[in-house]
PDB file of C-alpha atoms in Angstrom:
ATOM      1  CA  UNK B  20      88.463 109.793 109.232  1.00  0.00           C
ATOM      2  CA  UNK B  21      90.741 110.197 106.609  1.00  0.00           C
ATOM      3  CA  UNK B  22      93.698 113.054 107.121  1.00  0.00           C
ATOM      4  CA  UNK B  23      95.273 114.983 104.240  1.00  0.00           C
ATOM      5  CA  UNK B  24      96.230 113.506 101.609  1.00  0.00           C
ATOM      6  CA  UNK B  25      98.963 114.681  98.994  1.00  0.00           C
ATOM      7  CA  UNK B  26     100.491 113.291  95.671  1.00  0.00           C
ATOM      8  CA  UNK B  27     102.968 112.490  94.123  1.00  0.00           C
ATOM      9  CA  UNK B  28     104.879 111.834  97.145  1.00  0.00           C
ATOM     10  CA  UNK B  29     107.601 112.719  95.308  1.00  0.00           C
ATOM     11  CA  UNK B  30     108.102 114.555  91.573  1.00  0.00           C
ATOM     12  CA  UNK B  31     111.454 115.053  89.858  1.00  0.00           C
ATOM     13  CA  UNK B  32     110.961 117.372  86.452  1.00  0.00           C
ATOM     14  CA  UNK B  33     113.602 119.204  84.663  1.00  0.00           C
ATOM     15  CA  UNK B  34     113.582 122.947  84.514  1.00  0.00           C
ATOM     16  CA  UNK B  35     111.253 124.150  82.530  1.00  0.00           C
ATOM     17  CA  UNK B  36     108.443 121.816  82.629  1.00  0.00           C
ATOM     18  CA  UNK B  37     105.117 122.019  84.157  1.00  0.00           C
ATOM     19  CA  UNK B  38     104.102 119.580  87.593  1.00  0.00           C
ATOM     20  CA  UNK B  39     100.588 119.996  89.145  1.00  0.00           C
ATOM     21  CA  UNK B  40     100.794 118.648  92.632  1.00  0.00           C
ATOM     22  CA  UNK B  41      97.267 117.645  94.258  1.00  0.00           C
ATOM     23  CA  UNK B  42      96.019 117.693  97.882  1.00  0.00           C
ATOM     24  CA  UNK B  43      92.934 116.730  99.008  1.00  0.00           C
ATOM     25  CA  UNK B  44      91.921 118.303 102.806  1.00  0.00           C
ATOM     26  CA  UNK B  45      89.770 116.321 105.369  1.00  0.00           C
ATOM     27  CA  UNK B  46      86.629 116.066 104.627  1.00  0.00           C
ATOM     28  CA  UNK B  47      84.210 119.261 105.412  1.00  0.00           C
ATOM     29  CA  UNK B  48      87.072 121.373 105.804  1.00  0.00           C
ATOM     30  CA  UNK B  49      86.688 124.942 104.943  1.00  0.00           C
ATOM     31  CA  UNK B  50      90.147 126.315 105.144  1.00  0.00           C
ATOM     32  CA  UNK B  51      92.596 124.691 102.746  1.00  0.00           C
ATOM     33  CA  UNK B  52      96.469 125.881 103.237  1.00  0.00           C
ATOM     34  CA  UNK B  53      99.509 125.519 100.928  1.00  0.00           C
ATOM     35  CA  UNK B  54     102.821 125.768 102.297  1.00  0.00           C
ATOM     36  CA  UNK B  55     106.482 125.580 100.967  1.00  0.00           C
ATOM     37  CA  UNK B  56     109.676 124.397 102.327  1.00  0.00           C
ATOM     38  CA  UNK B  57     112.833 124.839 100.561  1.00  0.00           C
ATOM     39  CA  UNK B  58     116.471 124.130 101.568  1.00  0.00           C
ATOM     40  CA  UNK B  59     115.641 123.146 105.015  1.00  0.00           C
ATOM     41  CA  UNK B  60     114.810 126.334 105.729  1.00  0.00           C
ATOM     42  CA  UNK B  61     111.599 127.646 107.413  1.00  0.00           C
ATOM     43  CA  UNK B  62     107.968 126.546 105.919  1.00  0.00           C
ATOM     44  CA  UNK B  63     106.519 129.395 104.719  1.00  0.00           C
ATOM     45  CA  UNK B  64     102.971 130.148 103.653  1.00  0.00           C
ATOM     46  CA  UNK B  65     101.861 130.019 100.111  1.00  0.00           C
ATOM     47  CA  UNK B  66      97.878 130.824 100.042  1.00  0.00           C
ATOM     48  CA  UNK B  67      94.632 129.845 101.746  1.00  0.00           C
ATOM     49  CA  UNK B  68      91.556 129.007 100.405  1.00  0.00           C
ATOM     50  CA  UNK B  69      87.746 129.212 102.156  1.00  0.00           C
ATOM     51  CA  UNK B  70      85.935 126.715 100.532  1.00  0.00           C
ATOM     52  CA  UNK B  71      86.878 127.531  96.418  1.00  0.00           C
ATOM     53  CA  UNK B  72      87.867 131.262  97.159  1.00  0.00           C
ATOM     54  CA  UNK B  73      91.483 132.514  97.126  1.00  0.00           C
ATOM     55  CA  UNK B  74      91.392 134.552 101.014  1.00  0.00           C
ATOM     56  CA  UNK B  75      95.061 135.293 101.115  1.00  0.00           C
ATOM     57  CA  UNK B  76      97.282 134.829  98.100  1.00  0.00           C
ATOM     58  CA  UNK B  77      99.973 137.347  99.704  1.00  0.00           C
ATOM     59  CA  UNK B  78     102.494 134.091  99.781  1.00  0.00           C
ATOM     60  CA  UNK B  79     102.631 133.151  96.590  1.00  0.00           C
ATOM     61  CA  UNK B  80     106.159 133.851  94.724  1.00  0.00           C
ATOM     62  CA  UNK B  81     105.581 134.521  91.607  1.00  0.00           C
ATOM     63  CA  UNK B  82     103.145 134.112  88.507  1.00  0.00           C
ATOM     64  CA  UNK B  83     104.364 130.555  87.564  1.00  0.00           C
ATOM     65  CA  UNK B  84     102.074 129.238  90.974  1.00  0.00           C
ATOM     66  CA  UNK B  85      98.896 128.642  89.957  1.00  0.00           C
ATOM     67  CA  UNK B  86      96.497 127.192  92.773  1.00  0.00           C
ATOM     68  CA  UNK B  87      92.741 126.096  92.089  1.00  0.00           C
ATOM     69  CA  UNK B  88      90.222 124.648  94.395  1.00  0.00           C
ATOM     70  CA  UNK B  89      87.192 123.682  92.045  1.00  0.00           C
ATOM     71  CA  UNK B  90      84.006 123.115  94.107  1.00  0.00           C
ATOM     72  CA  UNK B  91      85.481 123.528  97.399  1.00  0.00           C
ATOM     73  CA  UNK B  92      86.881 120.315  97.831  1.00  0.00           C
ATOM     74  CA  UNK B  93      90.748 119.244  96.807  1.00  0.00           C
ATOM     75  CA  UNK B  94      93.237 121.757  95.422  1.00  0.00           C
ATOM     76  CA  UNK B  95      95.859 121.776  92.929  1.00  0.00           C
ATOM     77  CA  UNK B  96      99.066 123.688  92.443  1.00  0.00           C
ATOM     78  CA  UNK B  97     100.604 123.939  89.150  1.00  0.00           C
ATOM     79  CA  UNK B  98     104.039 125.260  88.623  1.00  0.00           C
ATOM     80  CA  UNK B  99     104.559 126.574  85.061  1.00  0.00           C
ATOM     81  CA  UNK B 100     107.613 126.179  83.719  1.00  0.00           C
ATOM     82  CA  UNK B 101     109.526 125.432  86.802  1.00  0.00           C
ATOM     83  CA  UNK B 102     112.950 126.593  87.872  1.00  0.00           C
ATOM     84  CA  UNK B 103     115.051 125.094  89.855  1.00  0.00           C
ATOM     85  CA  UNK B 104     114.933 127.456  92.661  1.00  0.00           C
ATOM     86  CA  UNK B 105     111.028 126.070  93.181  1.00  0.00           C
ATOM     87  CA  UNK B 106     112.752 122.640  94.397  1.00  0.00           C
ATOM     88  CA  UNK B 107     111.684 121.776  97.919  1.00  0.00           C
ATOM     89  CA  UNK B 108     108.618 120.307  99.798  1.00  0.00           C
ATOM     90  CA  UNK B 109     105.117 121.365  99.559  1.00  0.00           C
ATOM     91  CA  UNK B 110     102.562 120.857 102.284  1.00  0.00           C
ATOM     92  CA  UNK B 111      99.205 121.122 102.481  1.00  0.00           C
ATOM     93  CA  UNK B 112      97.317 121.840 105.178  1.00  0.00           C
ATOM     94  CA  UNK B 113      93.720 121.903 106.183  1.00  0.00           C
ATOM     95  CA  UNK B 114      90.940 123.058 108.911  1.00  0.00           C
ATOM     96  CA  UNK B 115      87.621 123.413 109.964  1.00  0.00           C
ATOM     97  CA  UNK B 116      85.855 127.058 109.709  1.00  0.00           C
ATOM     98  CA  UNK B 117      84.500 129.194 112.391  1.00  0.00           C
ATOM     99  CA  UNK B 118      86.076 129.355 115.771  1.00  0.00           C
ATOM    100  CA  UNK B 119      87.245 125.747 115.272  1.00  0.00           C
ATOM    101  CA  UNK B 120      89.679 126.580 112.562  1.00  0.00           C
ATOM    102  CA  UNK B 121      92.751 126.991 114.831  1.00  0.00           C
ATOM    103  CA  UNK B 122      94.286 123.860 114.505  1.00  0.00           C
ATOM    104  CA  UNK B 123      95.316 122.958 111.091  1.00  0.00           C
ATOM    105  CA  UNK B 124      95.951 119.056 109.699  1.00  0.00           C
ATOM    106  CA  UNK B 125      98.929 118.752 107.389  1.00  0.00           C
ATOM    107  CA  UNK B 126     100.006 116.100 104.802  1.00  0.00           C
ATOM    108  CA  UNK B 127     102.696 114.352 104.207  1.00  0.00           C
ATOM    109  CA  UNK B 128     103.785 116.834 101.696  1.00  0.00           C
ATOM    110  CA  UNK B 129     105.199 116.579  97.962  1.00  0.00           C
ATOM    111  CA  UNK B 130     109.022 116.790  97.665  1.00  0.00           C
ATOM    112  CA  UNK B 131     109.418 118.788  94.392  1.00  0.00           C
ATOM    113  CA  UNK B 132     113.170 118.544  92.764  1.00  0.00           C
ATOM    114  CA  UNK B 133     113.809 120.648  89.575  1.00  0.00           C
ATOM    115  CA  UNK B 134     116.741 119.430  87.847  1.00  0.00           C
TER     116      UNK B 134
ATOM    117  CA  UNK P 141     104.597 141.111 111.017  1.00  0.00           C
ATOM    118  CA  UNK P 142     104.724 137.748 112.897  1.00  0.00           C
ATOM    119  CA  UNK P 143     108.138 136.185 113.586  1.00  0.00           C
ATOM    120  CA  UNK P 144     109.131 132.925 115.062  1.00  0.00           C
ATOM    121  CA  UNK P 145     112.583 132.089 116.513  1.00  0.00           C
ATOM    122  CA  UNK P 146     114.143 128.803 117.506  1.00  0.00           C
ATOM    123  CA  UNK P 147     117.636 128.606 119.019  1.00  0.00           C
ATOM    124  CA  UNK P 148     119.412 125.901 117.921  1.00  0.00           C
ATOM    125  CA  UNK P 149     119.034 124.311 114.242  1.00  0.00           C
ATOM    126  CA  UNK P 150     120.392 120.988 116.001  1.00  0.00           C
ATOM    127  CA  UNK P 151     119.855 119.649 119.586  1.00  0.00           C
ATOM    128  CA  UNK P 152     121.385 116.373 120.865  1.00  0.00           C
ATOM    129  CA  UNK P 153     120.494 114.570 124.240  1.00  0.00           C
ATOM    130  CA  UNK P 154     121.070 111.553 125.614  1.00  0.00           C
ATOM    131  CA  UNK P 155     118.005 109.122 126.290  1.00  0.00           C
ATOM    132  CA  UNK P 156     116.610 109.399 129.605  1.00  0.00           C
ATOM    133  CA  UNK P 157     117.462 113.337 129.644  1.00  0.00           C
ATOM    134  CA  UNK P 158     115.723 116.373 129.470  1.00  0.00           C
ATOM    135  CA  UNK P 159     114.620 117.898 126.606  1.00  0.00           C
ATOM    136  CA  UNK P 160     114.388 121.678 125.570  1.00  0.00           C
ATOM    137  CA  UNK P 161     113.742 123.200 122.711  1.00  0.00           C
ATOM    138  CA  UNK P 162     112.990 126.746 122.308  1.00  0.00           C
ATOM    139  CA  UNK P 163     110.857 128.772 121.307  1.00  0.00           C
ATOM    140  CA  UNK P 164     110.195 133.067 121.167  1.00  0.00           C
ATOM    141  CA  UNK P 165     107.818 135.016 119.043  1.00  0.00           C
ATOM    142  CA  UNK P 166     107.308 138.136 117.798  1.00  0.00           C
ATOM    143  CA  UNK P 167     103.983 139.306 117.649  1.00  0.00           C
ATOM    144  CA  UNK P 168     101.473 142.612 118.213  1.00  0.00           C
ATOM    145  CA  UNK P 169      98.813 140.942 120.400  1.00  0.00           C
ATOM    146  CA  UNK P 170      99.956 137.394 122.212  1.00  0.00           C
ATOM    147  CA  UNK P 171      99.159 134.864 118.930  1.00  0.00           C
ATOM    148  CA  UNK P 172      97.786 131.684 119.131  1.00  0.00           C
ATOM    149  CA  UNK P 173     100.834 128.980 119.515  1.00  0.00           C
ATOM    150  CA  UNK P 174     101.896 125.813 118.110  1.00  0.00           C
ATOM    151  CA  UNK P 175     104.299 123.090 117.969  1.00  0.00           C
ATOM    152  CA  UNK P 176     104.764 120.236 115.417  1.00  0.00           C
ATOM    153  CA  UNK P 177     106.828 117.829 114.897  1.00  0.00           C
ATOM    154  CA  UNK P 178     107.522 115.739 111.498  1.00  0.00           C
ATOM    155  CA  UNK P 179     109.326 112.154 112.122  1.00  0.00           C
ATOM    156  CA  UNK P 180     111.017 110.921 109.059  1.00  0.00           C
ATOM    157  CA  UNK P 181     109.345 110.326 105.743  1.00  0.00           C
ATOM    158  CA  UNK P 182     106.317 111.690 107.515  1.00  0.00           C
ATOM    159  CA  UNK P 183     103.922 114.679 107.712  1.00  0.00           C
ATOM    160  CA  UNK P 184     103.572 117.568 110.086  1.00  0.00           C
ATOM    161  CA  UNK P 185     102.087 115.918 113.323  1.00  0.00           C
ATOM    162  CA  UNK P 186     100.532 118.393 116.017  1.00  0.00           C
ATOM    163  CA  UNK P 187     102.386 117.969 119.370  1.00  0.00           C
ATOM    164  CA  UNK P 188     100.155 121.095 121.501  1.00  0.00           C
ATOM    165  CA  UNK P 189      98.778 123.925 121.440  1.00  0.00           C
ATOM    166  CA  UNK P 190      98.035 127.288 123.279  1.00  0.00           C
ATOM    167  CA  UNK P 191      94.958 129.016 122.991  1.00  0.00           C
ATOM    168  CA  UNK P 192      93.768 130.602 125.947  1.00  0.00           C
ATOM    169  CA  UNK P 193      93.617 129.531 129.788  1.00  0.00           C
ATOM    170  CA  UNK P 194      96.328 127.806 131.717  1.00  0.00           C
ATOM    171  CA  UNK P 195      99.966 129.021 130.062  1.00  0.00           C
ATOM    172  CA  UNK P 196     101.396 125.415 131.119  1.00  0.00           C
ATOM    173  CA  UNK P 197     100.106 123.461 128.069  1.00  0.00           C
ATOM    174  CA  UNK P 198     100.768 119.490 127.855  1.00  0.00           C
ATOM    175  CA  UNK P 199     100.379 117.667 124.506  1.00  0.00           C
ATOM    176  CA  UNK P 200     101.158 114.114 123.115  1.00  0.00           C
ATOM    177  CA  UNK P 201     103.759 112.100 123.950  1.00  0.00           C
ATOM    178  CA  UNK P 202     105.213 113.648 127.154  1.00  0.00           C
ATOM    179  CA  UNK P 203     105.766 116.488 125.753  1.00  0.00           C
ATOM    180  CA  UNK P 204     104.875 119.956 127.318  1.00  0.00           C
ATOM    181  CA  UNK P 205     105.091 123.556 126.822  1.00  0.00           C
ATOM    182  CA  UNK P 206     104.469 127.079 128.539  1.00  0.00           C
ATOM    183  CA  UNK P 207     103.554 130.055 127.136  1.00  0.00           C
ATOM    184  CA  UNK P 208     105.366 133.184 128.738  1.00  0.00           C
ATOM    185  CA  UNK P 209     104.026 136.361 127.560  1.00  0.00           C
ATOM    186  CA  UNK P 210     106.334 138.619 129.725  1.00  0.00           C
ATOM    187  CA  UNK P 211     109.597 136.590 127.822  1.00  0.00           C
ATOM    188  CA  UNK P 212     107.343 135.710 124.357  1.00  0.00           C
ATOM    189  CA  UNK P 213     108.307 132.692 124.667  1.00  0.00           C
ATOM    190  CA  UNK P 214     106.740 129.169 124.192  1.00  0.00           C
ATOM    191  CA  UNK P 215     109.940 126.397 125.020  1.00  0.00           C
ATOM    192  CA  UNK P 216     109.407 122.872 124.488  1.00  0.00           C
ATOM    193  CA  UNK P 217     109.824 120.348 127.178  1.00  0.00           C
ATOM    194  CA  UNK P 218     110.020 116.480 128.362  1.00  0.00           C
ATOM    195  CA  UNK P 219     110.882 115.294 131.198  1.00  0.00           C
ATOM    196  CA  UNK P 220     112.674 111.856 130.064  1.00  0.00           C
ATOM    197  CA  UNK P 221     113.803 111.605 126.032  1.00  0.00           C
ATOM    198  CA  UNK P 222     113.213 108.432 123.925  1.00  0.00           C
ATOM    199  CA  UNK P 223     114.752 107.235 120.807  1.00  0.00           C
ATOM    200  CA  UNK P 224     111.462 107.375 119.706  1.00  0.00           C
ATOM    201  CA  UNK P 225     111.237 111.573 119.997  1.00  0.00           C
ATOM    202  CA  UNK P 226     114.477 111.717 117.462  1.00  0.00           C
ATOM    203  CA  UNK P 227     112.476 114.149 114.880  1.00  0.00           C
ATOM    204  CA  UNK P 228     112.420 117.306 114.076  1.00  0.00           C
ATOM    205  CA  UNK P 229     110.122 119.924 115.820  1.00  0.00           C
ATOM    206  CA  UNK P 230     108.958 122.921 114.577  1.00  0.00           C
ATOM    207  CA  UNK P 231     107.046 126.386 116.758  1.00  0.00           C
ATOM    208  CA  UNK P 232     104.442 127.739 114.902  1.00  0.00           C
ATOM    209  CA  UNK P 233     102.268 130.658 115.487  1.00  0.00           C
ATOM    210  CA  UNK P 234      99.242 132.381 114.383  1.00  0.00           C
ATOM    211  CA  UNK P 235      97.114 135.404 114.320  1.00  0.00           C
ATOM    212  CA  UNK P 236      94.191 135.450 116.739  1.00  0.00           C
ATOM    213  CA  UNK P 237      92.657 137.549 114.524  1.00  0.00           C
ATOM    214  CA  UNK P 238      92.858 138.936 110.324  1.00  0.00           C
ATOM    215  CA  UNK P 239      95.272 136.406 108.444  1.00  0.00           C
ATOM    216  CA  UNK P 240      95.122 132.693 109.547  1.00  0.00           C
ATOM    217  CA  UNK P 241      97.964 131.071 108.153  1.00  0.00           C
ATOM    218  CA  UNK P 242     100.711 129.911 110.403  1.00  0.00           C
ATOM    219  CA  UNK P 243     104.127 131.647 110.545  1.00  0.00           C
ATOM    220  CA  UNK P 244     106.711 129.037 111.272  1.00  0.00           C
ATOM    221  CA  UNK P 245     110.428 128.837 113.193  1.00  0.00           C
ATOM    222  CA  UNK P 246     113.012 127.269 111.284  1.00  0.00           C
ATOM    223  CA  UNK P 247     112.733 124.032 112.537  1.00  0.00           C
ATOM    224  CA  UNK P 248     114.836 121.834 115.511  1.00  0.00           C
ATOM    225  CA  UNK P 249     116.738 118.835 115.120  1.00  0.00           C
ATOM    226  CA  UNK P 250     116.453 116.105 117.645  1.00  0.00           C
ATOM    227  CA  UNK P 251     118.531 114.244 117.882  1.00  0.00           C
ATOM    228  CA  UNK P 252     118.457 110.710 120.755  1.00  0.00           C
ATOM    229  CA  UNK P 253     121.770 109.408 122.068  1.00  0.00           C
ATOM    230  CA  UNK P 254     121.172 105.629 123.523  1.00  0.00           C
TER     231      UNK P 254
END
């Protein structure tokens, strides 16, 4: 079974400009996750999808994140323009619904640097 | 509001020694718990989990943890470090019920003296 799988690995963009980053969850996974770490600090939740519906968007910074999750399946997050202060790593994370859906499968993440 | 604290950014142990890294919460109702650990220029890896049932919890690669409710607590533990654990290890929690996103700790060092 194929896990989570993120690109780019890696995206350098000067300020400004617009990066979409893609994750696609494991197969028949419900719950899709986004997640942000910046600085080495602590990862902190971005938003969660159920199959293509936004659930909880609370995580989200600001108005530039735009997340989509056509048909249920992968997910993209665009960042329009970006600032440097969005720099960092972006995970995504996925799970099986029901009373399954405690244990969430993470990629390998997208290491974002705004120059 | 969920919290998660670690104590100690950076840990350091020789090989062969015991390692502990901790772990309290802050939580309402006893959460669901979580550790992870990420080895370089690699993803989020789960290590063990607590759900429900026996508090002593053992996951992959000799690793173990307990869940303490009376000290909210969920420390990390193995016997014996390898080189091979160098990595860092993050606590996680999450709601048992409502929002299902994890909250995480800041993240561990660990670092493997031979």
């Amino acid at each position: 079974e194929a896990g989570v799988t993120q690109f780019p690995s890696h995206s350098v963009i000067e300020k400004g400009q617009t990066v979409t980053l893609r994750c696609d969850p494991i197969s028949g996974h419900d719950n899709l996750y986004w997640y942000r770490r910046v600085m080495g600090k602590e990862i902190k939740f971005l938003l969660h999808f159920v199959k293509e519906s936004k659930q909880d968007e609370s995580g989200m910074p600001n108005n530039r994140f735009l997340a989509e999750r056509t048909g249920g399946t992968y997910s993209t997050l665009k960042v329009q323009p970006a600032e440097l202060e969005d720099s960092g790593v972006y995970f995504c994370a996925s799970s099986r619904g029901g009373s399954e859906g405690t244990e969430a499968f993470f990629g390998q993440g997208t290491r974002l640097t705004v120059v | 509001a969920q919290s998660v604290t670690q104590l100690g950014s950076h840990v350091s142990v020789s090989e062969g020694a015991l390692v502990l890294l901790r772990c309290n919460y802050s939580s309402s109702v006893p959460p669901y718990l979580f550790w992870y650990v990420q080895y370089p220029n690699q993803g989020l890896q789960l290590l063990l989990k607590y759900t429900t049932g026996a508090t002593l919890v053992k996951g992959i690669n000799g690793f173990e943890a307990e869940f303490k409710k009376s000290e909210t607590s969920f420390h990390l533990t193995k016997p014996s470090a390898h080189m091979s654990d160098a990595a860092e290890y993050f606590c996680a929690v999450k709601a048992r019920a409502g929002r299902r996103a994890l909250t995480f700790g800041s993240g561990t060092r660990l670092q493997v003296q031979p």
